[in-house]
Short mmCIF file of C-alpha atoms and ligand atoms in Angstrom, two decimals:
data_model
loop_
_atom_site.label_atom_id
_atom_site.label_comp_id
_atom_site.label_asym_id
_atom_site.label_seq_id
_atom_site.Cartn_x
_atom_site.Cartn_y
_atom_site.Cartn_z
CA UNK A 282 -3.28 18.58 3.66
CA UNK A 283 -0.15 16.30 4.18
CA UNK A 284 1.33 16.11 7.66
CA UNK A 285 5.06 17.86 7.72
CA UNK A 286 6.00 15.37 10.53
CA UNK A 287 9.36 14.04 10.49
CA UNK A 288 9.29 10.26 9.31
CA UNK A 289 9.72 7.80 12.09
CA UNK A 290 12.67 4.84 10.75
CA UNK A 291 12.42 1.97 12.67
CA UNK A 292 15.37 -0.80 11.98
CA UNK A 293 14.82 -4.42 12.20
CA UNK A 294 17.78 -7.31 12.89
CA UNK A 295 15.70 -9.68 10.41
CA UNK A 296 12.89 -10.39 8.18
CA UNK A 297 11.02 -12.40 10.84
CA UNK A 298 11.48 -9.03 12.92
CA UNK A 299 10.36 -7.14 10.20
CA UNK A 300 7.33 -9.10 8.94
CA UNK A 301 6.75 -9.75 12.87
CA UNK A 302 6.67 -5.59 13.79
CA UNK A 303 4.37 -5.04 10.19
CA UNK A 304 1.81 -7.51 11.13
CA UNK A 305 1.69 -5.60 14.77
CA UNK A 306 1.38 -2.23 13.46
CA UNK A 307 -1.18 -3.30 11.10
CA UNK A 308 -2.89 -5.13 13.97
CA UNK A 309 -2.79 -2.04 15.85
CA UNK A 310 -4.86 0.19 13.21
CA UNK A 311 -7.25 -2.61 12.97
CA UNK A 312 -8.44 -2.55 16.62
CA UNK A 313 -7.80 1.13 17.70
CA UNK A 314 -11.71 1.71 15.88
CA UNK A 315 -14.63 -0.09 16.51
CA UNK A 316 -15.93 0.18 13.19
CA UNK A 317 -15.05 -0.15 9.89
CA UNK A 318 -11.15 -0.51 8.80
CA UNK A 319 -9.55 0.08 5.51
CA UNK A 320 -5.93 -1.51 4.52
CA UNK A 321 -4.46 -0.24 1.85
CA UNK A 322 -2.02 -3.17 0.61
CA UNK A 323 1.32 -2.89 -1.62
CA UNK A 324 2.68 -5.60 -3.75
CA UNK A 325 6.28 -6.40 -4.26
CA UNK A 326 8.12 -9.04 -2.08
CA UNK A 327 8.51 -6.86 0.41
CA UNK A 328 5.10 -7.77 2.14
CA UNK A 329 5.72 -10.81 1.44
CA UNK A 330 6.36 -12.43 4.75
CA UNK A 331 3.90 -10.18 6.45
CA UNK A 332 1.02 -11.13 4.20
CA UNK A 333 2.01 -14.93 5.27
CA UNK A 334 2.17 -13.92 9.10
CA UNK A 335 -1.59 -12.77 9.06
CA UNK A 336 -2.61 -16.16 7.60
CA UNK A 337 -1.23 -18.15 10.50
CA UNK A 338 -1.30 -17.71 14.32
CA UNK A 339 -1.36 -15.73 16.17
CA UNK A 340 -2.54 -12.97 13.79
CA UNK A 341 -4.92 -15.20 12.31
CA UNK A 342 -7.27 -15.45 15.42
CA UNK A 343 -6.40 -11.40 16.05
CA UNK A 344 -6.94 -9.43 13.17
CA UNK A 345 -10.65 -8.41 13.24
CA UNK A 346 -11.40 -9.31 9.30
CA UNK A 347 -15.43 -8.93 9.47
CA UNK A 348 -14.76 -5.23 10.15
CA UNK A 349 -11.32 -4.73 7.73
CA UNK A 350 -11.67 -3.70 3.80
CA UNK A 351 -8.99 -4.46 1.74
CA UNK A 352 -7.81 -2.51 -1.21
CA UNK A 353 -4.17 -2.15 -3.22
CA UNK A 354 -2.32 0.98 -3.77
CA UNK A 355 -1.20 -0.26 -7.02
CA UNK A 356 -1.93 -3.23 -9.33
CA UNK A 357 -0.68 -4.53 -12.33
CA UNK A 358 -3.18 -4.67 -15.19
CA UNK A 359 -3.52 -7.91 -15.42
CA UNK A 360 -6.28 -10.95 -14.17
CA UNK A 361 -6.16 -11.71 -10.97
CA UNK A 362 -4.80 -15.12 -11.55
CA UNK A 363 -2.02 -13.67 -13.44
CA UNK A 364 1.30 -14.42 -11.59
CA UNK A 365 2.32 -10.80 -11.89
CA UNK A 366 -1.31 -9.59 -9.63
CA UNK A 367 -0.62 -8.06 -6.59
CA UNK A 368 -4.00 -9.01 -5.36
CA UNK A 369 -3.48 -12.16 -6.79
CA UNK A 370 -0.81 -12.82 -4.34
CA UNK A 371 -2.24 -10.88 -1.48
CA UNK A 372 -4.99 -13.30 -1.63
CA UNK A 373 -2.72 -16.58 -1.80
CA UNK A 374 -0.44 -15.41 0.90
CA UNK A 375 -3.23 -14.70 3.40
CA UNK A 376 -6.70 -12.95 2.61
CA UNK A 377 -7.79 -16.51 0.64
CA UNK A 378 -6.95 -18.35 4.02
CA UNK A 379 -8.87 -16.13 6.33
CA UNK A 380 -12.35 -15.40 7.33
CA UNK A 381 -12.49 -12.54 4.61
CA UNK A 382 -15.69 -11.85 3.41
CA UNK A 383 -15.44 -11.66 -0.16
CA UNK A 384 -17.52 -8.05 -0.29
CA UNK A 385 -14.10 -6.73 2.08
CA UNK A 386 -11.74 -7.59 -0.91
CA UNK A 387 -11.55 -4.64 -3.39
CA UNK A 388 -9.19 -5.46 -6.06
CA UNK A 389 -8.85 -3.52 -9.50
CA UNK A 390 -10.34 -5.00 -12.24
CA UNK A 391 -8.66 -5.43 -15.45
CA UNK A 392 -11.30 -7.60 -17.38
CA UNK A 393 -12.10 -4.85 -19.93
CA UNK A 394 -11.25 -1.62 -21.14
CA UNK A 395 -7.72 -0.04 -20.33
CA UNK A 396 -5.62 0.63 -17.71
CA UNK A 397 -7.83 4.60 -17.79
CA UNK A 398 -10.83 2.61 -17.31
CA UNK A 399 -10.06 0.64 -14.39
CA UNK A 400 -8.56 3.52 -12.63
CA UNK A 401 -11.74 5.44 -13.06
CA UNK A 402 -13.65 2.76 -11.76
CA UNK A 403 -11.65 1.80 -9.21
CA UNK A 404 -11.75 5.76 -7.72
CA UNK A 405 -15.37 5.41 -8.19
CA UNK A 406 -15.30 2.16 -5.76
CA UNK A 407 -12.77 3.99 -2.85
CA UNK A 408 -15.60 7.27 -3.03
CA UNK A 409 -18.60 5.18 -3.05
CA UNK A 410 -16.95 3.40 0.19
CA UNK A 411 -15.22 6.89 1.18
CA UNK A 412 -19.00 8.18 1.16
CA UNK A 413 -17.62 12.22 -0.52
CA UNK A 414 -16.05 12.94 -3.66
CA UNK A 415 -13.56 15.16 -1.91
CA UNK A 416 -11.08 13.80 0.54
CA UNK A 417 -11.42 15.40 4.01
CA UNK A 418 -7.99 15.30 5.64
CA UNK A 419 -9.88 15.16 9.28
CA UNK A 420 -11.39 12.00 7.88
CA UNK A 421 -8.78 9.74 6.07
CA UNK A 422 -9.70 7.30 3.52
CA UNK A 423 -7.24 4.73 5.35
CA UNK A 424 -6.27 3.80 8.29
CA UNK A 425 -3.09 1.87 6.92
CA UNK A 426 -1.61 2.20 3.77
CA UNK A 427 1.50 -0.11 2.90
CA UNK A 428 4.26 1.09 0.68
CA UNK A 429 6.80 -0.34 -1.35
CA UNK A 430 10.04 1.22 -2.72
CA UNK A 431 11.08 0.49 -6.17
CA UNK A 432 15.05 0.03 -7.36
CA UNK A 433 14.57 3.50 -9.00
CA UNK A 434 12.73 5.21 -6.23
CA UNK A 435 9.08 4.77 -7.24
CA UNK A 436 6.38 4.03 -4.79
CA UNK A 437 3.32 2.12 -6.04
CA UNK A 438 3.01 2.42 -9.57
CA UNK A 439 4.19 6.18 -9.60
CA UNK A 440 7.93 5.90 -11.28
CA UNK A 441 9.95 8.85 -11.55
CA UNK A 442 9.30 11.89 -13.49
CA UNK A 443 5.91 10.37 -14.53
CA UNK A 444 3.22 12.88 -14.95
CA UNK A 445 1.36 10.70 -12.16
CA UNK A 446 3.39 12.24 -9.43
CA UNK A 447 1.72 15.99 -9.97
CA UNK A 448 -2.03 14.60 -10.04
CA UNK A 449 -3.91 16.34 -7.77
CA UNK A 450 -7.47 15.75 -8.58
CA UNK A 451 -7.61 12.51 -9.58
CA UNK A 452 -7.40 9.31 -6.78
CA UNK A 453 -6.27 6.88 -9.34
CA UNK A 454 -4.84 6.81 -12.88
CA UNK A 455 -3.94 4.70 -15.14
CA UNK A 456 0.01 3.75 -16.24
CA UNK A 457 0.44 2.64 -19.87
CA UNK A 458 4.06 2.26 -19.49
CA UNK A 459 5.51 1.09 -16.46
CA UNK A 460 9.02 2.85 -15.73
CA UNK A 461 10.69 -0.41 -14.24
CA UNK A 462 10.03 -4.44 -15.14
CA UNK A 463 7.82 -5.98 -15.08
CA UNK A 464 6.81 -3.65 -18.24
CA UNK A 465 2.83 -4.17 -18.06
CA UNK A 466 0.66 -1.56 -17.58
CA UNK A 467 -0.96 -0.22 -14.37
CA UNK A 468 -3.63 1.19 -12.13
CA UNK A 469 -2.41 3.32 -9.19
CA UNK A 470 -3.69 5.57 -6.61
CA UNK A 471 -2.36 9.14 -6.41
CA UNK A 472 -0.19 10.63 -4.10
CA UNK A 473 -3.30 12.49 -2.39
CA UNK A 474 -5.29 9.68 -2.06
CA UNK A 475 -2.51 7.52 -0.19
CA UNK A 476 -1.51 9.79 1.93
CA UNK A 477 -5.04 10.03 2.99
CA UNK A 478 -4.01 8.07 5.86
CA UNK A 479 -3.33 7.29 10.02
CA UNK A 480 -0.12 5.72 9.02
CA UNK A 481 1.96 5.38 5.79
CA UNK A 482 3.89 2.43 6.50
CA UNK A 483 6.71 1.87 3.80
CA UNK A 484 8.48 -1.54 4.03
CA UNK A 485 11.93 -1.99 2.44
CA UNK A 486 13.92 -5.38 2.49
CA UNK A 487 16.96 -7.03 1.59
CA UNK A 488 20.64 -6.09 0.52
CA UNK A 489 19.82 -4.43 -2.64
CA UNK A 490 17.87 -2.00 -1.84
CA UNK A 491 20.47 -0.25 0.09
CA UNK A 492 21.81 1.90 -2.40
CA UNK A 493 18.29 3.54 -3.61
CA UNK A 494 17.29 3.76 0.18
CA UNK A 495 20.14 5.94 0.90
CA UNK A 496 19.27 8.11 -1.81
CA UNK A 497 15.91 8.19 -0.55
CA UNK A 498 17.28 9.21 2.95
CA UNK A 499 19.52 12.05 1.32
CA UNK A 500 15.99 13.45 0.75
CA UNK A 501 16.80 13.02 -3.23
CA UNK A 502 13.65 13.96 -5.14
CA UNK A 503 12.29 10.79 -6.03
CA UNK A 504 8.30 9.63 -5.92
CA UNK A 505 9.07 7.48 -2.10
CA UNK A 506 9.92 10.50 -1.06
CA UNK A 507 7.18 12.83 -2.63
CA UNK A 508 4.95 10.67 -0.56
CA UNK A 509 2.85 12.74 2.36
CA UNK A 510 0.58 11.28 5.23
CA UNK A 511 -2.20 12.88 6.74
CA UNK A 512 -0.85 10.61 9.66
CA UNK A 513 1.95 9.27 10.61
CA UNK A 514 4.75 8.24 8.17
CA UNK A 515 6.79 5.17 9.31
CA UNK A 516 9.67 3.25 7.21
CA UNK A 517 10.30 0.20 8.59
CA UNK A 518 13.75 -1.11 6.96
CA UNK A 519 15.99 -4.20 7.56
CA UNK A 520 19.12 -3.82 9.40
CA UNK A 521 21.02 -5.75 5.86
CA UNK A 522 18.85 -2.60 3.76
CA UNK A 523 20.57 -0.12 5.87
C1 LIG B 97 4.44 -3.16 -7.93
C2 LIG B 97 4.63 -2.66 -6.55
C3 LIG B 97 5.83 -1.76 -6.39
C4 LIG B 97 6.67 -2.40 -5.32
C5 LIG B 97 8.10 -1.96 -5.37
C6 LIG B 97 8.95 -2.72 -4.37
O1 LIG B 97 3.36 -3.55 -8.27
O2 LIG B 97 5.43 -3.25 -8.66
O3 LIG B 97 3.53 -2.28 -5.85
O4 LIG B 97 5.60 -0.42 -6.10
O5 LIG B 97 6.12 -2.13 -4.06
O6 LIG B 97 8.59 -2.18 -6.66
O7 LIG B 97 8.92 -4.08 -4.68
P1 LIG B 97 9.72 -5.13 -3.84
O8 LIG B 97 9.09 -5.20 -2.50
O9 LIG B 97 9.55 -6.42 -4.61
O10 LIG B 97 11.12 -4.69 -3.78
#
């Protein structure tokens, strides 16, 4: 199922490069179909200044949002006007300040139930919208999903050595114990269901993540680099991260 192609690095001199070069490729999946789009988001600060790009112009008046879906590879299980939401802040930064329609955000809820509960569904959600109960990997689920990589080599909410990592079945699962702070639970999507994908676009920022992204470029076994795309797999890293 996942593509074997070598990962494409691309280096930026600076954030506003980097958040500049994001918001492009994501622009680009958006308009390459006519029809509907789905974005697969990340949280972390990494997306940070991306996420505030597409709220301004020019992306603002570019990005086709009557036609893009939104969803978030991981979330912490928390309400979305909890601090620590990713969706929370995806929707500050930029999806609050656009034309959105409010059916095109699909955030994970964490009103009731556990973390189990969400996941399940949440996976319900991405099939009903997928339209099977199987992925076909001739017909990703995506067309961009955004990737973050942790200080200990996790991706999303799948830390190392968690059972998480192996799920094959399953699209998302529920975390009861985060590997790395802040220690809340979570709701993640499986490796299979990101990399059902165009593009797998991993952004990594700032000074200290140099050290873990060298290990990840040693081709350590660690969950960023268990990560697969039906597509194509781009890191797109800051000249200080390198
Ligand atoms: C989360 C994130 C997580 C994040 C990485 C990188 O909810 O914790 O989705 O996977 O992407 O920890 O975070 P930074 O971009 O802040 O370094």
């Amino acid at each position: 199922m996942a593509s074997n192609r070598a990962p494409q690095v691309i280096v930026t001199a600076d954030t506003e490069e980097f958040a500049r070069l994001a918001a492009e490729r994501l622009l680009a999946r958006a308009t390459q179909v006519t029809g509907r789009v789905a974005i697969c988001l990340t949280g972390g600060a990494s997306p940070e200044g991306l996420y505030r790009l597409l709220a301004g112009e020019p992306y603002r008046s570019r990005v086709p949002w009557d036609r893009v879906h939104w969803f978030m590879g991981d979330d912490r299980f928390v309400p979305e006007d909890n601090a620590l939401s990713n969706m929370g802040m995806a929707r500050r930064l930029f999806l609050d300040r656009a034309a959105v329609p409010a059916s095109h955000v699909h955030p994970v809820t964490a009103g009731a139930g556990r973390p189990d509960a969400a996941a399940r569904s949440y996976e319900a959600e991405l099939k009903a919208f997928y339209g099977r109960h199987r992925l076909d990997p001739a017909r990703p689920l995506f067309d961009l999903v955004l990737m973050g990589l942790g200080d200990d080599g996790h991706t999303a909410s799948l830390f190392p050595k968690a059972p998480a990592l192996d799920e094959t079945q399953r699209w998302v699962v529920g975390v009861a114990q985060a590997g790395l702070a802040p220690f809340v639970p979570r709701v993640t999507l499986t490796l299979p269901a990101l990399g059902s994908t165009r593009e797998m676009l991993f952004l990594v920022t700032g000074a200290d993540k140099r050290a873990i992204l060298a290990r990840v470029f040693s081709g350590e076994d660690l969950p960023a680099n268990r990560a697969r795309s039906n597509g194509e797999l781009v890191w797109l890293v800051e000249r200080a991260t390198t």
